[in-house]
PDB file of C-alpha atoms in Angstrom:
ATOM      1  CA  MET B 186       0.000   0.000   0.000  1.00  0.00           C
ATOM      2  CA  ALA B 187       1.369   3.397  -0.974  1.00  0.00           C
ATOM      3  CA  THR B 188       2.444   5.533   1.969  1.00  0.00           C
ATOM      4  CA  CYS B 189       3.826   9.069   1.639  1.00  0.00           C
ATOM      5  CA  ARG B 190       6.798   8.950   3.943  1.00  0.00           C
ATOM      6  CA  GLY B 191       9.152  11.516   5.315  1.00  0.00           C
ATOM      7  CA  VAL B 192       8.071  15.049   6.104  1.00  0.00           C
ATOM      8  CA  HIS B 193       5.710  16.230   8.884  1.00  0.00           C
ATOM      9  CA  GLY B 194       4.502  12.777   9.890  1.00  0.00           C
ATOM     10  CA  TRP B 195       2.394  12.299   6.802  1.00  0.00           C
ATOM     11  CA  ASN B 196       2.005   8.591   7.574  1.00  0.00           C
ATOM     12  CA  ALA B 197      -0.682   9.669  10.043  1.00  0.00           C
ATOM     13  CA  MET B 198      -3.239   9.820   7.258  1.00  0.00           C
ATOM     14  CA  LYS B 199      -4.874   6.371   7.433  1.00  0.00           C
ATOM     15  CA  TRP B 200      -6.326   5.825   4.021  1.00  0.00           C
ATOM     16  CA  THR B 201      -7.193   2.166   3.644  1.00  0.00           C
ATOM     17  CA  LEU B 202      -6.725   0.062   0.564  1.00  0.00           C
ATOM     18  CA  GLY B 203     -10.235  -1.314   0.906  1.00  0.00           C
ATOM     19  CA  ARG B 204     -11.736   2.154   0.705  1.00  0.00           C
ATOM     20  CA  CYS B 205      -9.418   2.970  -2.155  1.00  0.00           C
ATOM     21  CA  ARG B 206     -10.526  -0.001  -4.228  1.00  0.00           C
ATOM     22  CA  SER B 207     -14.198   0.620  -3.559  1.00  0.00           C
ATOM     23  CA  ALA B 208     -13.748   4.225  -4.619  1.00  0.00           C
ATOM     24  CA  ARG B 209     -13.305   3.531  -8.299  1.00  0.00           C
ATOM     25  CA  THR B 210     -16.665   4.138  -9.881  1.00  0.00           C
ATOM     26  CA  ARG B 211     -17.670   1.339 -12.214  1.00  0.00           C
ATOM     27  CA  CYS B 212     -19.268   2.923 -15.241  1.00  0.00           C
ATOM     28  CA  GLU B 213     -20.317   0.964 -18.280  1.00  0.00           C
ATOM     29  CA  ALA B 214     -20.752   4.022 -20.440  1.00  0.00           C
ATOM     30  CA  GLY B 215     -18.231   4.924 -23.106  1.00  0.00           C
ATOM     31  CA  LYS B 216     -16.648   8.267 -23.738  1.00  0.00           C
ATOM     32  CA  ALA B 217     -18.678  11.393 -24.260  1.00  0.00           C
ATOM     33  CA  GLU B 218     -20.074  11.859 -27.698  1.00  0.00           C
ATOM     34  CA  GLY B 219     -19.017  15.451 -28.330  1.00  0.00           C
ATOM     35  CA  ARG B 220     -21.001  17.139 -31.030  1.00  0.00           C
ATOM     36  CA  GLY B 221     -24.574  18.068 -30.243  1.00  0.00           C
ATOM     37  CA  SER B 222     -24.833  16.118 -26.999  1.00  0.00           C
ATOM     38  CA  THR B 223     -27.056  17.485 -24.253  1.00  0.00           C
ATOM     39  CA  TRP B 224     -24.294  17.937 -21.687  1.00  0.00           C
ATOM     40  CA  THR B 225     -22.355  20.375 -23.876  1.00  0.00           C
ATOM     41  CA  LYS B 226     -25.353  22.703 -24.094  1.00  0.00           C
ATOM     42  CA  GLN B 227     -26.005  22.426 -20.376  1.00  0.00           C
ATOM     43  CA  VAL B 228     -22.434  23.338 -19.467  1.00  0.00           C
ATOM     44  CA  ALA B 229     -21.980  26.021 -22.111  1.00  0.00           C
ATOM     45  CA  LYS B 230     -25.187  27.898 -21.283  1.00  0.00           C
ATOM     46  CA  LYS B 231     -24.274  28.044 -17.601  1.00  0.00           C
ATOM     47  CA  TYR B 232     -20.949  29.808 -18.126  1.00  0.00           C
ATOM     48  CA  LEU B 233     -21.228  31.725 -21.368  1.00  0.00           C
ATOM     49  CA  GLY B 234     -22.642  35.210 -21.773  1.00  0.00           C
ATOM     50  CA  ASP B 235     -25.284  36.436 -24.178  1.00  0.00           C
ATOM     51  CA  GLY B 236     -22.816  37.000 -26.984  1.00  0.00           C
ATOM     52  CA  LYS B 237     -23.180  40.788 -26.833  1.00  0.00           C
ATOM     53  CA  THR B 238     -19.884  41.291 -25.033  1.00  0.00           C
ATOM     54  CA  THR B 239     -16.625  39.544 -25.807  1.00  0.00           C
ATOM     55  CA  GLN B 240     -15.612  36.816 -23.391  1.00  0.00           C
ATOM     56  CA  VAL B 241     -12.130  35.406 -22.961  1.00  0.00           C
ATOM     57  CA  LEU B 242     -12.191  31.626 -22.584  1.00  0.00           C
ATOM     58  CA  GLY B 243      -9.420  29.221 -21.709  1.00  0.00           C
ATOM     59  CA  LEU B 244      -9.572  25.895 -23.525  1.00  0.00           C
ATOM     60  CA  GLY B 245      -7.567  22.871 -22.474  1.00  0.00           C
ATOM     61  CA  GLN B 246      -6.770  19.630 -24.213  1.00  0.00           C
ATOM     62  CA  GLY B 247      -8.968  16.551 -24.363  1.00  0.00           C
ATOM     63  CA  ASN B 248     -11.989  15.148 -26.161  1.00  0.00           C
ATOM     64  CA  LEU B 249     -14.469  16.655 -23.685  1.00  0.00           C
ATOM     65  CA  PRO B 250     -13.327  20.304 -23.972  1.00  0.00           C
ATOM     66  CA  ALA B 251     -13.145  19.817 -27.746  1.00  0.00           C
ATOM     67  CA  ALA B 252     -16.769  18.700 -27.703  1.00  0.00           C
ATOM     68  CA  LEU B 253     -17.744  22.020 -26.143  1.00  0.00           C
ATOM     69  CA  VAL B 254     -16.270  24.169 -28.873  1.00  0.00           C
ATOM     70  CA  GLN B 255     -19.129  23.914 -31.382  1.00  0.00           C
ATOM     71  CA  CYS B 256     -21.650  24.734 -28.679  1.00  0.00           C
ATOM     72  CA  ILE B 257     -19.540  27.691 -27.518  1.00  0.00           C
ATOM     73  CA  ALA B 258     -19.500  29.060 -31.059  1.00  0.00           C
ATOM     74  CA  GLU B 259     -23.279  28.730 -31.322  1.00  0.00           C
ATOM     75  CA  GLU B 260     -24.101  30.199 -27.920  1.00  0.00           C
ATOM     76  CA  THR B 261     -21.798  33.216 -28.222  1.00  0.00           C
ATOM     77  CA  GLU B 262     -22.224  33.829 -31.957  1.00  0.00           C
ATOM     78  CA  GLY B 263     -18.447  33.671 -32.116  1.00  0.00           C
ATOM     79  CA  ASN B 264     -17.971  36.685 -29.859  1.00  0.00           C
ATOM     80  CA  VAL B 265     -15.239  35.097 -27.759  1.00  0.00           C
ATOM     81  CA  VAL B 266     -11.466  34.916 -27.696  1.00  0.00           C
ATOM     82  CA  VAL B 267     -10.118  31.459 -26.964  1.00  0.00           C
ATOM     83  CA  ILE B 268      -6.820  31.019 -25.121  1.00  0.00           C
ATOM     84  CA  PRO B 269      -5.847  27.446 -26.038  1.00  0.00           C
ATOM     85  CA  THR B 270      -3.330  25.331 -24.153  1.00  0.00           C
ATOM     86  CA  SER B 271      -2.705  22.937 -27.030  1.00  0.00           C
ATOM     87  CA  ALA B 272      -2.539  22.826 -30.811  1.00  0.00           C
ATOM     88  CA  ARG B 273      -5.625  20.625 -30.853  1.00  0.00           C
ATOM     89  CA  ALA B 274      -7.652  23.121 -28.818  1.00  0.00           C
ATOM     90  CA  ALA B 275      -6.504  25.938 -31.085  1.00  0.00           C
ATOM     91  CA  ALA B 276      -7.453  23.972 -34.208  1.00  0.00           C
ATOM     92  CA  GLU B 277     -10.904  23.147 -32.822  1.00  0.00           C
ATOM     93  CA  ALA B 278     -11.570  26.790 -31.981  1.00  0.00           C
ATOM     94  CA  ALA B 279     -10.363  28.067 -35.355  1.00  0.00           C
ATOM     95  CA  PHE B 280     -12.375  25.444 -37.238  1.00  0.00           C
ATOM     96  CA  HIS B 281     -15.577  26.763 -35.639  1.00  0.00           C
ATOM     97  CA  GLY B 282     -14.744  30.366 -36.393  1.00  0.00           C
ATOM     98  CA  LEU B 283     -13.614  31.426 -32.934  1.00  0.00           C
ATOM     99  CA  ARG B 284     -10.782  33.866 -32.462  1.00  0.00           C
ATOM    100  CA  VAL B 285      -7.637  32.337 -30.999  1.00  0.00           C
ATOM    101  CA  GLY B 286      -5.365  34.496 -28.884  1.00  0.00           C
ATOM    102  CA  LYS B 287      -2.430  34.405 -26.504  1.00  0.00           C
ATOM    103  CA  ALA B 288      -2.744  34.877 -22.768  1.00  0.00           C
ATOM    104  CA  VAL B 289      -0.292  37.798 -22.757  1.00  0.00           C
ATOM    105  CA  ASP B 290      -2.499  39.775 -25.151  1.00  0.00           C
ATOM    106  CA  HIS B 291      -5.786  39.498 -23.241  1.00  0.00           C
ATOM    107  CA  PRO B 292      -7.260  39.844 -19.745  1.00  0.00           C
ATOM    108  CA  PRO B 293      -7.480  36.703 -17.598  1.00  0.00           C
ATOM    109  CA  PRO B 294     -10.059  34.238 -18.960  1.00  0.00           C
ATOM    110  CA  ASP B 295     -13.611  34.701 -17.663  1.00  0.00           C
ATOM    111  CA  VAL B 296     -13.844  30.932 -17.559  1.00  0.00           C
ATOM    112  CA  SER B 297     -11.589  28.099 -18.639  1.00  0.00           C
ATOM    113  CA  PHE B 298     -12.526  24.551 -19.592  1.00  0.00           C
ATOM    114  CA  ALA B 299     -10.128  21.641 -19.278  1.00  0.00           C
ATOM    115  CA  MET B 300     -10.199  17.868 -18.981  1.00  0.00           C
ATOM    116  CA  VAL B 301      -8.675  15.973 -16.066  1.00  0.00           C
ATOM    117  CA  ASP B 302      -7.620  12.349 -15.854  1.00  0.00           C
ATOM    118  CA  GLU B 303      -9.006  11.724 -12.372  1.00  0.00           C
ATOM    119  CA  ILE B 304     -10.786  13.719  -9.672  1.00  0.00           C
ATOM    120  CA  ASP B 305     -11.379  13.148  -5.964  1.00  0.00           C
ATOM    121  CA  GLN B 306     -15.049  13.698  -5.126  1.00  0.00           C
ATOM    122  CA  VAL B 307     -14.600  13.282  -1.350  1.00  0.00           C
ATOM    123  CA  GLU B 308     -11.829  15.759  -0.506  1.00  0.00           C
ATOM    124  CA  GLY B 309     -13.613  19.063  -0.296  1.00  0.00           C
ATOM    125  CA  SER B 310     -11.668  21.107  -2.850  1.00  0.00           C
ATOM    126  CA  LEU B 311     -11.996  18.562  -5.692  1.00  0.00           C
ATOM    127  CA  PRO B 312      -8.278  17.850  -6.220  1.00  0.00           C
ATOM    128  CA  ALA B 313      -7.527  16.305  -9.588  1.00  0.00           C
ATOM    129  CA  ILE B 314      -4.749  14.935 -11.761  1.00  0.00           C
ATOM    130  CA  CYS B 315      -4.022  16.150 -15.285  1.00  0.00           C
ATOM    131  CA  GLY B 316      -1.290  15.503 -17.806  1.00  0.00           C
ATOM    132  CA  ARG B 317      -1.154  11.723 -17.953  1.00  0.00           C
ATOM    133  CA  PHE B 318       0.239  10.239 -21.136  1.00  0.00           C
ATOM    134  CA  HIS B 319      -2.342   8.781 -23.525  1.00  0.00           C
ATOM    135  CA  GLY B 320      -0.928   7.158 -26.623  1.00  0.00           C
ATOM    136  CA  GLU B 321       0.798   9.948 -28.553  1.00  0.00           C
ATOM    137  CA  ILE B 322      -1.072  12.792 -26.829  1.00  0.00           C
ATOM    138  CA  HIS B 323       0.969  15.022 -24.543  1.00  0.00           C
ATOM    139  CA  VAL B 324      -0.576  17.704 -22.356  1.00  0.00           C
ATOM    140  CA  ASP B 325       1.210  20.965 -21.659  1.00  0.00           C
ATOM    141  CA  ILE B 326       0.902  20.628 -17.888  1.00  0.00           C
ATOM    142  CA  LEU B 327       2.472  23.984 -17.066  1.00  0.00           C
ATOM    143  CA  GLY B 328       0.324  25.749 -19.665  1.00  0.00           C
ATOM    144  CA  GLU B 329      -2.893  24.092 -18.509  1.00  0.00           C
ATOM    145  CA  LYS B 330      -2.239  24.979 -14.884  1.00  0.00           C
ATOM    146  CA  SER B 331      -1.214  28.522 -15.734  1.00  0.00           C
ATOM    147  CA  VAL B 332      -4.510  29.155 -17.543  1.00  0.00           C
ATOM    148  CA  ALA B 333      -6.462  27.426 -14.763  1.00  0.00           C
ATOM    149  CA  MET B 334      -4.913  29.560 -12.030  1.00  0.00           C
ATOM    150  CA  ALA B 335      -5.376  32.783 -13.988  1.00  0.00           C
ATOM    151  CA  SER B 336      -9.035  32.185 -14.855  1.00  0.00           C
ATOM    152  CA  LYS B 337     -11.856  33.793 -12.908  1.00  0.00           C
ATOM    153  CA  LYS B 338     -13.598  30.421 -13.009  1.00  0.00           C
ATOM    154  CA  HIS B 339     -12.020  27.081 -13.829  1.00  0.00           C
ATOM    155  CA  VAL B 340     -14.332  24.289 -14.952  1.00  0.00           C
ATOM    156  CA  VAL B 341     -13.042  20.769 -15.438  1.00  0.00           C
ATOM    157  CA  LEU B 342     -14.545  17.861 -17.301  1.00  0.00           C
ATOM    158  CA  VAL B 343     -13.900  14.228 -16.483  1.00  0.00           C
ATOM    159  CA  GLU B 344     -15.189  10.890 -17.678  1.00  0.00           C
ATOM    160  CA  ALA B 345     -17.500   9.527 -14.993  1.00  0.00           C
ATOM    161  CA  GLU B 346     -15.472   6.355 -14.499  1.00  0.00           C
ATOM    162  CA  HIS B 347     -12.561   8.472 -13.291  1.00  0.00           C
ATOM    163  CA  VAL B 348     -14.412  10.114 -10.406  1.00  0.00           C
ATOM    164  CA  VAL B 349     -12.899   8.490  -7.308  1.00  0.00           C
ATOM    165  CA  GLU B 350     -12.786   8.801  -3.542  1.00  0.00           C
ATOM    166  CA  ARG B 351      -8.982   8.813  -3.409  1.00  0.00           C
ATOM    167  CA  LEU B 352      -6.532   9.856  -6.075  1.00  0.00           C
ATOM    168  CA  GLY B 353      -4.094   7.187  -7.178  1.00  0.00           C
ATOM    169  CA  GLY B 354      -2.163   5.856 -10.137  1.00  0.00           C
ATOM    170  CA  ASN B 355       0.251   8.055 -12.070  1.00  0.00           C
ATOM    171  CA  VAL B 356       1.134  11.612 -11.057  1.00  0.00           C
ATOM    172  CA  PRO B 357       3.034  13.421 -13.846  1.00  0.00           C
ATOM    173  CA  VAL B 358       5.988  15.575 -12.827  1.00  0.00           C
ATOM    174  CA  VAL B 359       7.630  18.142 -15.118  1.00  0.00           C
ATOM    175  CA  ILE B 360      11.427  18.258 -14.929  1.00  0.00           C
ATOM    176  CA  PRO B 361      14.202  19.890 -16.984  1.00  0.00           C
ATOM    177  CA  LEU B 362      15.781  17.825 -19.750  1.00  0.00           C
ATOM    178  CA  GLN B 363      19.338  18.796 -18.887  1.00  0.00           C
ATOM    179  CA  ASN B 364      19.567  16.966 -15.564  1.00  0.00           C
ATOM    180  CA  TRP B 365      16.427  14.853 -15.714  1.00  0.00           C
ATOM    181  CA  GLU B 366      18.158  11.719 -14.432  1.00  0.00           C
ATOM    182  CA  ASP B 367      19.280  13.461 -11.234  1.00  0.00           C
ATOM    183  CA  VAL B 368      15.787  14.797 -10.547  1.00  0.00           C
ATOM    184  CA  ALA B 369      14.192  11.440 -11.372  1.00  0.00           C
ATOM    185  CA  GLU B 370      16.583   9.722  -8.973  1.00  0.00           C
ATOM    186  CA  GLU B 371      15.640  12.161  -6.196  1.00  0.00           C
ATOM    187  CA  LEU B 372      11.970  11.371  -6.804  1.00  0.00           C
ATOM    188  CA  ASP B 373      12.735   7.653  -6.827  1.00  0.00           C
ATOM    189  CA  ASP B 374      14.506   7.942  -3.459  1.00  0.00           C
ATOM    190  CA  LEU B 375      11.617   9.959  -2.010  1.00  0.00           C
ATOM    191  CA  PHE B 376       9.011   7.365  -2.960  1.00  0.00           C
ATOM    192  CA  LEU B 377      11.226   4.284  -2.619  1.00  0.00           C
ATOM    193  CA  GLY B 378       9.148   1.150  -2.155  1.00  0.00           C
ATOM    194  CA  ILE B 379       5.774   2.817  -2.728  1.00  0.00           C
ATOM    195  CA  ALA B 380       5.976   4.117  -6.286  1.00  0.00           C
ATOM    196  CA  GLU B 381       8.172   3.802  -9.340  1.00  0.00           C
ATOM    197  CA  ILE B 382       9.365   6.499 -11.708  1.00  0.00           C
ATOM    198  CA  ARG B 383       8.673   6.215 -15.436  1.00  0.00           C
ATOM    199  CA  ARG B 384       9.518   8.726 -18.118  1.00  0.00           C
ATOM    200  CA  HIS B 385       6.973   9.731 -20.766  1.00  0.00           C
ATOM    201  CA  PRO B 386       7.853   8.496 -24.270  1.00  0.00           C
ATOM    202  CA  SER B 387       7.076  10.403 -27.449  1.00  0.00           C
ATOM    203  CA  LYS B 388       4.976   7.399 -28.381  1.00  0.00           C
ATOM    204  CA  GLY B 389       4.488   3.837 -27.244  1.00  0.00           C
ATOM    205  CA  THR B 390       4.618   2.801 -23.605  1.00  0.00           C
ATOM    206  CA  SER B 391       6.480   4.463 -20.765  1.00  0.00           C
ATOM    207  CA  ASP B 392       9.441   2.941 -18.979  1.00  0.00           C
ATOM    208  CA  PRO B 393      12.082   4.294 -16.582  1.00  0.00           C
ATOM    209  CA  ARG B 394      13.963   6.001 -19.432  1.00  0.00           C
ATOM    210  CA  GLY B 395      11.118   6.808 -21.815  1.00  0.00           C
ATOM    211  CA  GLY B 396      11.884   4.097 -24.342  1.00  0.00           C
ATOM    212  CA  PRO B 397      13.833   4.698 -27.572  1.00  0.00           C
ATOM    213  CA  HIS B 398      12.110   8.048 -28.146  1.00  0.00           C
ATOM    214  CA  PRO B 399      11.601   9.850 -24.810  1.00  0.00           C
ATOM    215  CA  TYR B 400       9.314  12.856 -24.723  1.00  0.00           C
ATOM    216  CA  VAL B 401      10.846  16.328 -24.810  1.00  0.00           C
ATOM    217  CA  ASN B 402       8.680  19.446 -24.890  1.00  0.00           C
ATOM    218  CA  GLU B 403       9.473  22.370 -27.207  1.00  0.00           C
ATOM    219  CA  ALA B 404      10.298  24.390 -24.089  1.00  0.00           C
ATOM    220  CA  GLY B 405      13.032  21.915 -23.201  1.00  0.00           C
ATOM    221  CA  TYR B 406      11.508  19.859 -20.432  1.00  0.00           C
ATOM    222  CA  THR B 407      10.489  16.257 -20.066  1.00  0.00           C
ATOM    223  CA  VAL B 408       7.892  14.497 -17.907  1.00  0.00           C
ATOM    224  CA  VAL B 409       8.128  11.530 -15.563  1.00  0.00           C
ATOM    225  CA  ASP B 410       5.312   9.745 -13.774  1.00  0.00           C
ATOM    226  CA  VAL B 411       5.339   8.900 -10.096  1.00  0.00           C
ATOM    227  CA  CYS B 412       3.440   5.626 -10.450  1.00  0.00           C
ATOM    228  CA  PHE B 413       1.491   4.526  -7.373  1.00  0.00           C
ATOM    229  CA  GLU B 414       0.026   1.024  -7.533  1.00  0.00           C
ATOM    230  CA  GLU B 415      -2.800   1.944  -5.200  1.00  0.00           C
ATOM    231  CA  CYS B 416      -4.382   5.071  -3.766  1.00  0.00           C
ATOM    232  CA  ILE B 417      -2.073   7.762  -2.450  1.00  0.00           C
ATOM    233  CA  GLN B 418      -1.951   7.527   1.329  1.00  0.00           C
ATOM    234  CA  CYS B 419      -1.499  11.206   2.134  1.00  0.00           C
ATOM    235  CA  THR B 420      -3.452  14.287   1.175  1.00  0.00           C
ATOM    236  CA  PRO B 421      -2.934  15.663  -2.340  1.00  0.00           C
ATOM    237  CA  PHE B 422      -1.614  18.876  -0.770  1.00  0.00           C
ATOM    238  CA  GLU B 423       1.016  16.948   1.167  1.00  0.00           C
ATOM    239  CA  LEU B 424       1.993  14.978  -1.926  1.00  0.00           C
ATOM    240  CA  ALA B 425       2.357  18.202  -3.923  1.00  0.00           C
ATOM    241  CA  GLU B 426       4.570  19.670  -1.197  1.00  0.00           C
ATOM    242  CA  MET B 427       6.776  16.596  -1.259  1.00  0.00           C
ATOM    243  CA  ILE B 428       7.181  16.698  -5.036  1.00  0.00           C
ATOM    244  CA  GLU B 429       7.789  20.453  -5.099  1.00  0.00           C
ATOM    245  CA  GLY B 430      10.503  20.020  -2.474  1.00  0.00           C
ATOM    246  CA  VAL B 431      12.667  18.031  -4.882  1.00  0.00           C
ATOM    247  CA  PRO B 432      15.298  20.329  -6.459  1.00  0.00           C
ATOM    248  CA  GLY B 433      14.756  20.739 -10.188  1.00  0.00           C
ATOM    249  CA  VAL B 434      11.042  19.980 -10.293  1.00  0.00           C
ATOM    250  CA  LEU B 435       9.274  22.517 -12.507  1.00  0.00           C
ATOM    251  CA  GLY B 436       5.693  21.445 -11.851  1.00  0.00           C
ATOM    252  CA  HIS B 437       3.310  18.522 -11.561  1.00  0.00           C
ATOM    253  CA  GLY B 438      -0.105  17.356 -12.659  1.00  0.00           C
ATOM    254  CA  LEU B 439      -1.893  17.843  -9.340  1.00  0.00           C
ATOM    255  CA  LEU B 440      -4.638  20.465  -9.618  1.00  0.00           C
ATOM    256  CA  LEU B 441      -5.262  21.812  -6.137  1.00  0.00           C
ATOM    257  CA  ASP B 442      -7.726  24.395  -4.882  1.00  0.00           C
ATOM    258  CA  CYS B 443      -8.347  25.909  -8.315  1.00  0.00           C
ATOM    259  CA  ILE B 444     -11.434  24.033  -9.564  1.00  0.00           C
ATOM    260  CA  ASP B 445     -14.712  25.919  -9.287  1.00  0.00           C
ATOM    261  CA  THR B 446     -16.924  23.206 -10.771  1.00  0.00           C
ATOM    262  CA  ALA B 447     -16.388  19.744 -12.210  1.00  0.00           C
ATOM    263  CA  TYR B 448     -18.636  17.822 -14.573  1.00  0.00           C
ATOM    264  CA  ALA B 449     -18.546  14.045 -14.715  1.00  0.00           C
ATOM    265  CA  VAL B 450     -19.640  13.010 -18.195  1.00  0.00           C
ATOM    266  CA  GLN B 451     -21.195   9.660 -18.989  1.00  0.00           C
ATOM    267  CA  GLY B 452     -22.521   9.390 -22.514  1.00  0.00           C
ATOM    268  CA  ASN B 453     -24.868  12.332 -23.029  1.00  0.00           C
ATOM    269  CA  GLU B 454     -25.434  12.808 -19.305  1.00  0.00           C
ATOM    270  CA  VAL B 455     -23.477  14.941 -16.893  1.00  0.00           C
ATOM    271  CA  ARG B 456     -23.208  15.162 -13.099  1.00  0.00           C
ATOM    272  CA  GLU B 457     -22.080  18.377 -11.440  1.00  0.00           C
ATOM    273  CA  LEU B 458     -19.511  18.338  -8.626  1.00  0.00           C
ATOM    274  CA  VAL B 459     -18.969  21.485  -6.572  1.00  0.00           C
ATOM    275  CA  PRO B 460     -16.128  22.012  -4.068  1.00  0.00           C
ATOM    276  CA  TYR B 461     -17.120  22.855  -0.505  1.00  0.00           C
ATOM    277  CA  LEU B 462     -13.671  23.592   0.929  1.00  0.00           C
ATOM    278  CA  LYS B 463     -12.195  25.749  -1.831  1.00  0.00           C
ATOM    279  CA  ASN B 464      -9.763  28.421  -0.610  1.00  0.00           C
ATOM    280  CA  VAL B 465      -9.950  27.182   2.981  1.00  0.00           C
ATOM    281  CA  ASP B 466      -6.668  27.369   4.897  1.00  0.00           C
ATOM    282  CA  LYS B 467      -4.953  23.975   4.584  1.00  0.00           C
ATOM    283  CA  SER B 468      -4.472  23.559   8.350  1.00  0.00           C
ATOM    284  CA  VAL B 469      -8.183  24.175   8.872  1.00  0.00           C
ATOM    285  CA  GLN B 470      -8.975  21.834   6.019  1.00  0.00           C
ATOM    286  CA  LYS B 471      -7.067  18.992   7.640  1.00  0.00           C
ATOM    287  CA  ASN B 472      -8.987  19.492  10.885  1.00  0.00           C
ATOM    288  CA  ILE B 473     -12.287  19.408   9.008  1.00  0.00           C
ATOM    289  CA  LEU B 474     -11.343  16.298   7.047  1.00  0.00           C
ATOM    290  CA  GLY B 475      -9.739  14.445   9.921  1.00  0.00           C
ATOM    291  CA  ASP B 476      -8.467  10.883   9.480  1.00  0.00           C
ATOM    292  CA  PHE B 477     -10.401   8.455   7.314  1.00  0.00           C
TER     293      PHE B 477
END
């Protein structure tokens, strides 16, 4: 069972494997059907204006945010500026006649939409994980988080089967290419015996070194996963602090205290998740949550 060891007695958080395994929602439904589905209209109408004034929207990567684009174009009559975090998001926006801009040229987004790999529905601030490697698709983790933190409202979309009661699995960590092995070794030492470190490949499957073609971003960084076999046995905030304490780490895929609303999508249906501890002091939050 994965235990976050080391700093501040984080082993005190008693998160059981039984609860972890029962947390994974078993959904038979497939992925969201993007175009024209009822959930896209429901989400878009809630956050978009009347089209009379220009809105700035952040748009992250993933099939669910992409499914929103057509509906956004229809609801706003194209009177929006989209700040994309990926080439795919930019292409989707341009295809539907929406203006594409850069964050430095516009005010902070009124609302941003992004897709996450997994979200914790029990912890009160809806912590989530983004940036996992899927086939040949790579997420700009730093870009996605930058837009999320800058936005007045950040809305995330997740496939219903990935709504859990405890985060687990792979946590992506962004590190510089130049000394990536040293940083990866520090991470490996930190999580020795409870997680393994695997580097993202450009394509194919990950392994400790990223295979024959390891992934390197245009900005000159690479990504490794901290791979937990089970649920993470400390709070997401504690895990983030541990990762950030490793010299050389540039960022990670943990989204903490920045989600205003989440939508779990199953087919054409959607379930809304709202945080109830957002922006609460972390020490107070721990007292509220207690030990599970």
